[in-house]
Amino acid sequence: MTNSLEKEMYDIKAEDLKKSYGNFDALRGVDLHVKRGEFFTLFGPNGAGKTTLIKLLATLTDPTSGDLSVFGFDAKKEVNNIRSAIGVISHDPYLYETLTAFENIKFFGELYGLTDVDNRARFVIKQVGLESRTHDLVRTFSRGMKQRLTVARAIVHEPKILLLDEPYTGLDQHGAQIFGEMLSELKNQNRTILMTTHNIDEGLDLSDTVGILAKGEIIFDSPTSQIDPANFKNLYISKVEES
Ligand code: ADP
């Protein structure tokens, strides 16, 4: 049971959140509480509702019912405040291939109404290790480089909360390692991070809390410190099969 003071500390607070597409219930009453500065990894098989949940948190779609607040803002009434507070990274980079890295980030910075956008764009491009490619076209980038630039795009407006939907998809081992190191740095900058993934090996070591989403419900959650990494895969499979 949480008291009201503790609830204030949650950057993500979903209560009995439901989303239906026609007759199909994609989310069937999700309760999710993510504290400020916490890294929460939500595992779940394909079709579990992970992307739907991220879309709701990002205010890209409305819940069918339930309560949702992000960074203290109500998802029904304060959409613009939420959008300023979050950065979203998915498996799709949403970058313009025919623009340079700099032009892409500048474009997104301008969308957020940033002042001194040139310097900010240079800063985040350097932060993700792409300084030497600042003025190269994105279409010449590897998948891993694009994903790093996606991170620059997502943090250009200095959001407090990052939402990551299957961000490792399509990265090779080296790309995944570099991406993991970047996530670790972002975590150290005291951001609140919610990541979804179907890959057990990714996310366990970075996260403070893990959860399992299956068939539209969070069926398990635990502090990562109480998880035995060697057994988590078996636990995950048995929980998903039971659901
Ligand atoms: P995940 O990201 O875990 O793979 P999704 O959130 O994408 O899951 O999808 C959850 C369920 O909702 C799936 O069965 C999917 O087919 C369904 N779904 C997702 N989006 C739509 C939509 N726009 N219309 C109808 N069904 C949808």
Tab-separated table of C-alpha atoms and ligand atoms in Angstrom:
chain	number	residue	atom	x	y	z
A	1	MET	CA	0.000	0.000	0.000
A	2	THR	CA	1.383	3.425	-0.922
A	3	ASN	CA	0.628	6.625	0.929
A	4	SER	CA	-0.161	9.882	-0.876
A	5	LEU	CA	3.331	11.340	-0.301
A	6	GLU	CA	4.968	8.364	-1.992
A	7	LYS	CA	2.556	8.625	-4.911
A	8	GLU	CA	3.745	12.183	-5.535
A	9	MET	CA	7.186	10.804	-6.325
A	10	TYR	CA	6.030	8.717	-9.250
A	11	ASP	CA	6.975	9.987	-12.681
A	12	ILE	CA	4.741	7.368	-14.274
A	13	LYS	CA	1.526	6.413	-12.581
A	14	ALA	CA	-0.994	4.230	-14.372
A	15	GLU	CA	-4.027	2.904	-12.575
A	16	ASP	CA	-6.388	0.295	-14.018
A	17	LEU	CA	-5.359	1.441	-17.496
A	18	LYS	CA	-7.343	-0.215	-20.291
A	19	LYS	CA	-7.112	0.030	-24.053
A	20	SER	CA	-9.400	-1.758	-26.469
A	21	TYR	CA	-9.261	-1.865	-30.231
A	22	GLY	CA	-12.857	-2.661	-31.186
A	23	ASN	CA	-13.755	-5.778	-29.226
A	24	PHE	CA	-10.141	-6.670	-28.536
A	25	ASP	CA	-8.699	-5.721	-25.137
A	26	ALA	CA	-5.005	-4.948	-25.718
A	27	LEU	CA	-4.507	-3.652	-22.159
A	28	ARG	CA	-6.759	-5.112	-19.492
A	29	GLY	CA	-6.165	-2.975	-16.403
A	30	VAL	CA	-2.506	-2.065	-16.029
A	31	ASP	CA	-1.203	-0.657	-12.738
A	32	LEU	CA	2.279	0.750	-13.132
A	33	HIS	CA	4.241	3.007	-10.804
A	34	VAL	CA	7.700	4.196	-11.793
A	35	LYS	CA	9.576	6.422	-9.366
A	36	ARG	CA	11.696	9.420	-10.289
A	37	GLY	CA	15.147	8.226	-11.354
A	38	GLU	CA	14.048	4.594	-11.623
A	39	PHE	CA	14.893	2.347	-14.612
A	40	PHE	CA	11.969	-0.008	-15.135
A	41	THR	CA	12.213	-2.763	-17.731
A	42	LEU	CA	8.983	-4.358	-18.848
A	43	PHE	CA	9.421	-7.716	-20.531
A	44	GLY	CA	6.717	-9.315	-22.595
A	45	PRO	CA	6.145	-11.517	-25.645
A	46	ASN	CA	4.913	-10.208	-29.001
A	47	GLY	CA	1.340	-8.992	-28.760
A	48	ALA	CA	1.494	-8.484	-24.971
A	49	GLY	CA	0.575	-4.804	-25.296
A	50	LYS	CA	4.018	-3.212	-24.817
A	51	THR	CA	3.782	-0.783	-27.738
A	52	THR	CA	0.206	0.085	-26.808
A	53	LEU	CA	1.347	0.977	-23.299
A	54	ILE	CA	4.224	3.132	-24.588
A	55	LYS	CA	1.817	4.907	-26.977
A	56	LEU	CA	-0.530	5.678	-24.090
A	57	LEU	CA	2.328	7.016	-21.954
A	58	ALA	CA	3.528	9.120	-24.895
A	59	THR	CA	-0.038	10.480	-25.344
A	60	LEU	CA	-0.109	9.160	-28.918
A	61	THR	CA	-3.378	7.373	-28.220
A	62	ASP	CA	-6.076	7.693	-25.543
A	63	PRO	CA	-6.877	5.016	-22.982
A	64	THR	CA	-10.308	3.403	-23.119
A	65	SER	CA	-10.472	3.848	-19.332
A	66	GLY	CA	-8.276	4.243	-16.271
A	67	ASP	CA	-6.026	6.965	-14.894
A	68	LEU	CA	-2.625	7.967	-16.184
A	69	SER	CA	-0.231	10.668	-15.111
A	70	VAL	CA	3.259	11.281	-16.469
A	71	PHE	CA	5.676	13.609	-14.677
A	72	GLY	CA	2.742	14.662	-12.527
A	73	PHE	CA	0.628	15.699	-15.530
A	74	ASP	CA	-2.752	14.208	-16.322
A	75	ALA	CA	-2.708	12.377	-19.670
A	76	LYS	CA	-6.261	13.489	-20.407
A	77	LYS	CA	-5.785	17.203	-19.785
A	78	GLU	CA	-2.095	18.088	-19.961
A	79	VAL	CA	-0.872	16.415	-23.122
A	80	ASN	CA	1.550	19.177	-24.159
A	81	ASN	CA	3.234	19.218	-20.753
A	82	ILE	CA	3.718	15.467	-20.965
A	83	ARG	CA	5.170	15.692	-24.476
A	84	SER	CA	7.760	18.219	-23.286
A	85	ALA	CA	8.733	15.970	-20.386
A	86	ILE	CA	9.282	12.772	-22.374
A	87	GLY	CA	11.619	11.453	-25.048
A	88	VAL	CA	10.564	8.388	-27.033
A	89	ILE	CA	12.889	5.861	-28.619
A	90	SER	CA	11.451	2.959	-30.580
A	91	HIS	CA	12.875	0.440	-33.013
A	92	ASP	CA	11.905	2.808	-35.822
A	93	PRO	CA	14.404	5.715	-35.827
A	94	TYR	CA	12.006	8.340	-37.279
A	95	LEU	CA	14.903	10.231	-38.872
A	96	TYR	CA	15.120	11.904	-42.248
A	97	GLU	CA	17.529	9.869	-44.367
A	98	THR	CA	18.217	12.709	-46.801
A	99	LEU	CA	19.217	15.172	-44.073
A	100	THR	CA	22.473	15.209	-42.142
A	101	ALA	CA	22.674	14.231	-38.471
A	102	PHE	CA	22.908	17.907	-37.550
A	103	GLU	CA	19.963	18.922	-39.737
A	104	ASN	CA	17.826	16.154	-38.241
A	105	ILE	CA	18.525	17.095	-34.648
A	106	LYS	CA	18.182	20.798	-35.364
A	107	PHE	CA	14.798	20.111	-36.964
A	108	PHE	CA	13.522	18.273	-33.887
A	109	GLY	CA	15.014	20.903	-31.576
A	110	GLU	CA	13.122	23.591	-33.472
A	111	LEU	CA	9.909	21.579	-33.171
A	112	TYR	CA	10.352	21.791	-29.403
A	113	GLY	CA	10.931	25.535	-29.688
A	114	LEU	CA	14.468	25.383	-28.300
A	115	THR	CA	16.594	28.498	-28.354
A	116	ASP	CA	20.298	28.129	-29.223
A	117	VAL	CA	19.313	25.026	-31.121
A	118	ASP	CA	22.578	24.786	-33.118
A	119	ASN	CA	24.703	24.423	-30.013
A	120	ARG	CA	22.253	22.047	-28.400
A	121	ALA	CA	22.225	19.859	-31.545
A	122	ARG	CA	26.039	19.774	-31.619
A	123	PHE	CA	26.114	18.909	-27.914
A	124	VAL	CA	23.746	15.927	-28.095
A	125	ILE	CA	25.354	14.592	-31.278
A	126	LYS	CA	28.689	14.607	-29.450
A	127	GLN	CA	27.044	13.018	-26.419
A	128	VAL	CA	25.979	9.990	-28.484
A	129	GLY	CA	29.451	9.637	-29.997
A	130	LEU	CA	28.648	10.830	-33.513
A	131	GLU	CA	30.600	14.089	-33.535
A	132	SER	CA	32.770	13.038	-36.483
A	133	ARG	CA	29.609	12.309	-38.539
A	134	THR	CA	27.736	15.509	-37.632
A	135	HIS	CA	27.423	16.699	-41.236
A	136	ASP	CA	26.991	13.332	-42.960
A	137	LEU	CA	23.676	12.219	-44.427
A	138	VAL	CA	21.754	9.816	-42.218
A	139	ARG	CA	21.279	7.421	-45.146
A	140	THR	CA	25.028	6.655	-44.930
A	141	PHE	CA	24.718	5.579	-41.282
A	142	SER	CA	24.732	1.998	-39.984
A	143	ARG	CA	21.708	0.775	-38.008
A	144	GLY	CA	23.641	1.263	-34.762
A	145	MET	CA	24.591	4.833	-35.660
A	146	LYS	CA	20.987	5.629	-36.554
A	147	GLN	CA	19.843	4.300	-33.210
A	148	ARG	CA	22.411	6.499	-31.439
A	149	LEU	CA	21.161	9.495	-33.397
A	150	THR	CA	17.640	8.533	-32.347
A	151	VAL	CA	18.796	8.915	-28.761
A	152	ALA	CA	20.156	12.385	-29.602
A	153	ARG	CA	16.761	13.224	-31.092
A	154	ALA	CA	14.961	11.932	-28.007
A	155	ILE	CA	17.079	13.939	-25.540
A	156	VAL	CA	17.492	17.190	-27.500
A	157	HIS	CA	14.865	18.938	-25.340
A	158	GLU	CA	16.311	17.487	-22.101
A	159	PRO	CA	13.338	15.328	-21.140
A	160	LYS	CA	13.174	13.948	-17.625
A	161	ILE	CA	11.561	10.712	-18.773
A	162	LEU	CA	12.627	8.334	-21.524
A	163	LEU	CA	10.264	5.764	-23.001
A	164	LEU	CA	12.029	3.026	-24.940
A	165	ASP	CA	10.041	0.538	-27.001
A	166	GLU	CA	12.145	-2.461	-28.072
A	167	PRO	CA	15.137	-0.171	-28.705
A	168	TYR	CA	17.584	-3.025	-29.354
A	169	THR	CA	15.689	-4.395	-32.357
A	170	GLY	CA	17.975	-4.836	-35.366
A	171	LEU	CA	21.200	-3.956	-33.553
A	172	ASP	CA	24.118	-6.352	-33.915
A	173	GLN	CA	26.135	-7.403	-30.856
A	174	HIS	CA	28.516	-4.452	-31.070
A	175	GLY	CA	25.694	-1.984	-31.714
A	176	ALA	CA	23.751	-3.420	-28.778
A	177	GLN	CA	26.768	-3.071	-26.499
A	178	ILE	CA	27.325	0.589	-27.428
A	179	PHE	CA	23.615	1.262	-27.060
A	180	GLY	CA	23.607	-0.376	-23.605
A	181	GLU	CA	26.519	1.841	-22.526
A	182	MET	CA	24.605	4.906	-23.669
A	183	LEU	CA	21.525	3.855	-21.731
A	184	SER	CA	23.664	3.401	-18.672
A	185	GLU	CA	24.949	6.993	-19.038
A	186	LEU	CA	21.423	8.317	-19.512
A	187	LYS	CA	20.404	6.509	-16.366
A	188	ASN	CA	23.267	8.134	-14.458
A	189	GLN	CA	21.949	11.541	-15.509
A	190	ASN	CA	19.040	10.905	-13.166
A	191	ARG	CA	16.388	10.266	-15.757
A	192	THR	CA	13.376	8.079	-15.271
A	193	ILE	CA	13.420	5.317	-17.866
A	194	LEU	CA	10.777	2.808	-18.913
A	195	MET	CA	11.962	0.257	-21.438
A	196	THR	CA	10.002	-2.562	-23.046
A	197	THR	CA	11.676	-5.565	-24.611
A	198	HIS	CA	11.060	-9.204	-25.451
A	199	ASN	CA	14.753	-9.945	-25.006
A	200	ILE	CA	15.593	-11.168	-21.507
A	201	ASP	CA	19.336	-10.655	-21.822
A	202	GLU	CA	18.956	-6.943	-22.496
A	203	GLY	CA	17.721	-4.704	-19.774
A	204	LEU	CA	18.191	-6.931	-16.739
A	205	ASP	CA	21.544	-5.455	-15.721
A	206	LEU	CA	20.496	-1.830	-16.295
A	207	SER	CA	17.127	-1.907	-14.595
A	208	ASP	CA	16.190	-1.197	-10.993
A	209	THR	CA	12.837	-2.926	-11.397
A	210	VAL	CA	11.558	-5.538	-13.814
A	211	GLY	CA	8.020	-6.401	-14.770
A	212	ILE	CA	6.328	-8.877	-17.091
A	213	LEU	CA	3.447	-7.844	-19.313
A	214	ALA	CA	1.421	-10.656	-20.835
A	215	LYS	CA	-1.954	-10.547	-22.544
A	216	GLY	CA	-2.457	-6.949	-21.545
A	217	GLU	CA	-1.719	-7.340	-17.835
A	218	ILE	CA	1.344	-6.885	-15.646
A	219	ILE	CA	1.566	-10.344	-14.155
A	220	PHE	CA	4.830	-9.935	-12.238
A	221	ASP	CA	7.105	-7.202	-10.942
A	222	SER	CA	10.122	-7.161	-8.668
A	223	PRO	CA	13.197	-5.139	-7.754
A	224	THR	CA	16.003	-6.413	-10.000
A	225	SER	CA	18.147	-6.939	-6.895
A	226	GLN	CA	15.782	-9.736	-5.850
A	227	ILE	CA	16.006	-11.510	-9.208
A	228	ASP	CA	18.415	-14.331	-9.929
A	229	PRO	CA	19.532	-13.514	-13.497
A	230	ALA	CA	20.352	-17.163	-14.192
A	231	ASN	CA	16.774	-18.190	-13.435
A	232	PHE	CA	14.881	-15.227	-14.792
A	233	LYS	CA	14.394	-16.724	-18.246
A	234	ASN	CA	12.687	-19.785	-16.769
A	235	LEU	CA	10.592	-17.630	-14.466
A	236	TYR	CA	9.574	-15.441	-17.418
A	237	ILE	CA	8.589	-18.406	-19.586
A	238	SER	CA	6.551	-20.052	-16.824
A	239	LYS	CA	4.772	-16.778	-15.931
A	240	VAL	CA	3.929	-16.077	-19.586
A	241	GLU	CA	2.688	-19.661	-20.120
A	242	GLU	CA	0.485	-19.445	-16.998
A	243	SER	CA	-1.088	-16.167	-18.147
B	1	ADP	P1	3.558	-5.710	-28.349
B	1	ADP	O1	4.189	-4.357	-28.511
B	1	ADP	O2	3.734	-6.266	-26.969
B	1	ADP	O3	3.969	-6.683	-29.400
B	1	ADP	P2	1.123	-4.330	-29.172
B	1	ADP	O4	0.833	-3.301	-28.146
B	1	ADP	O5	1.736	-3.898	-30.441
B	1	ADP	O6	1.977	-5.508	-28.490
B	1	ADP	O7	-0.224	-5.084	-29.525
B	1	ADP	C1	-1.040	-5.676	-28.530
B	1	ADP	C2	-2.252	-6.308	-29.208
B	1	ADP	O8	-3.095	-5.270	-29.718
B	1	ADP	C3	-1.881	-7.193	-30.392
B	1	ADP	O9	-2.752	-8.310	-30.406
B	1	ADP	C4	-2.136	-6.303	-31.589
B	1	ADP	O10	-2.492	-7.067	-32.731
B	1	ADP	C5	-3.286	-5.429	-31.109
B	1	ADP	N1	-3.251	-4.102	-31.712
B	1	ADP	C6	-2.260	-3.188	-31.587
B	1	ADP	N2	-2.568	-2.056	-32.260
B	1	ADP	C7	-3.778	-2.260	-32.832
B	1	ADP	C8	-4.652	-1.469	-33.652
B	1	ADP	N3	-4.339	-0.217	-34.003
B	1	ADP	N4	-5.810	-2.019	-34.036
B	1	ADP	C9	-6.160	-3.280	-33.671
B	1	ADP	N5	-5.396	-4.076	-32.879
B	1	ADP	C10	-4.228	-3.577	-32.476
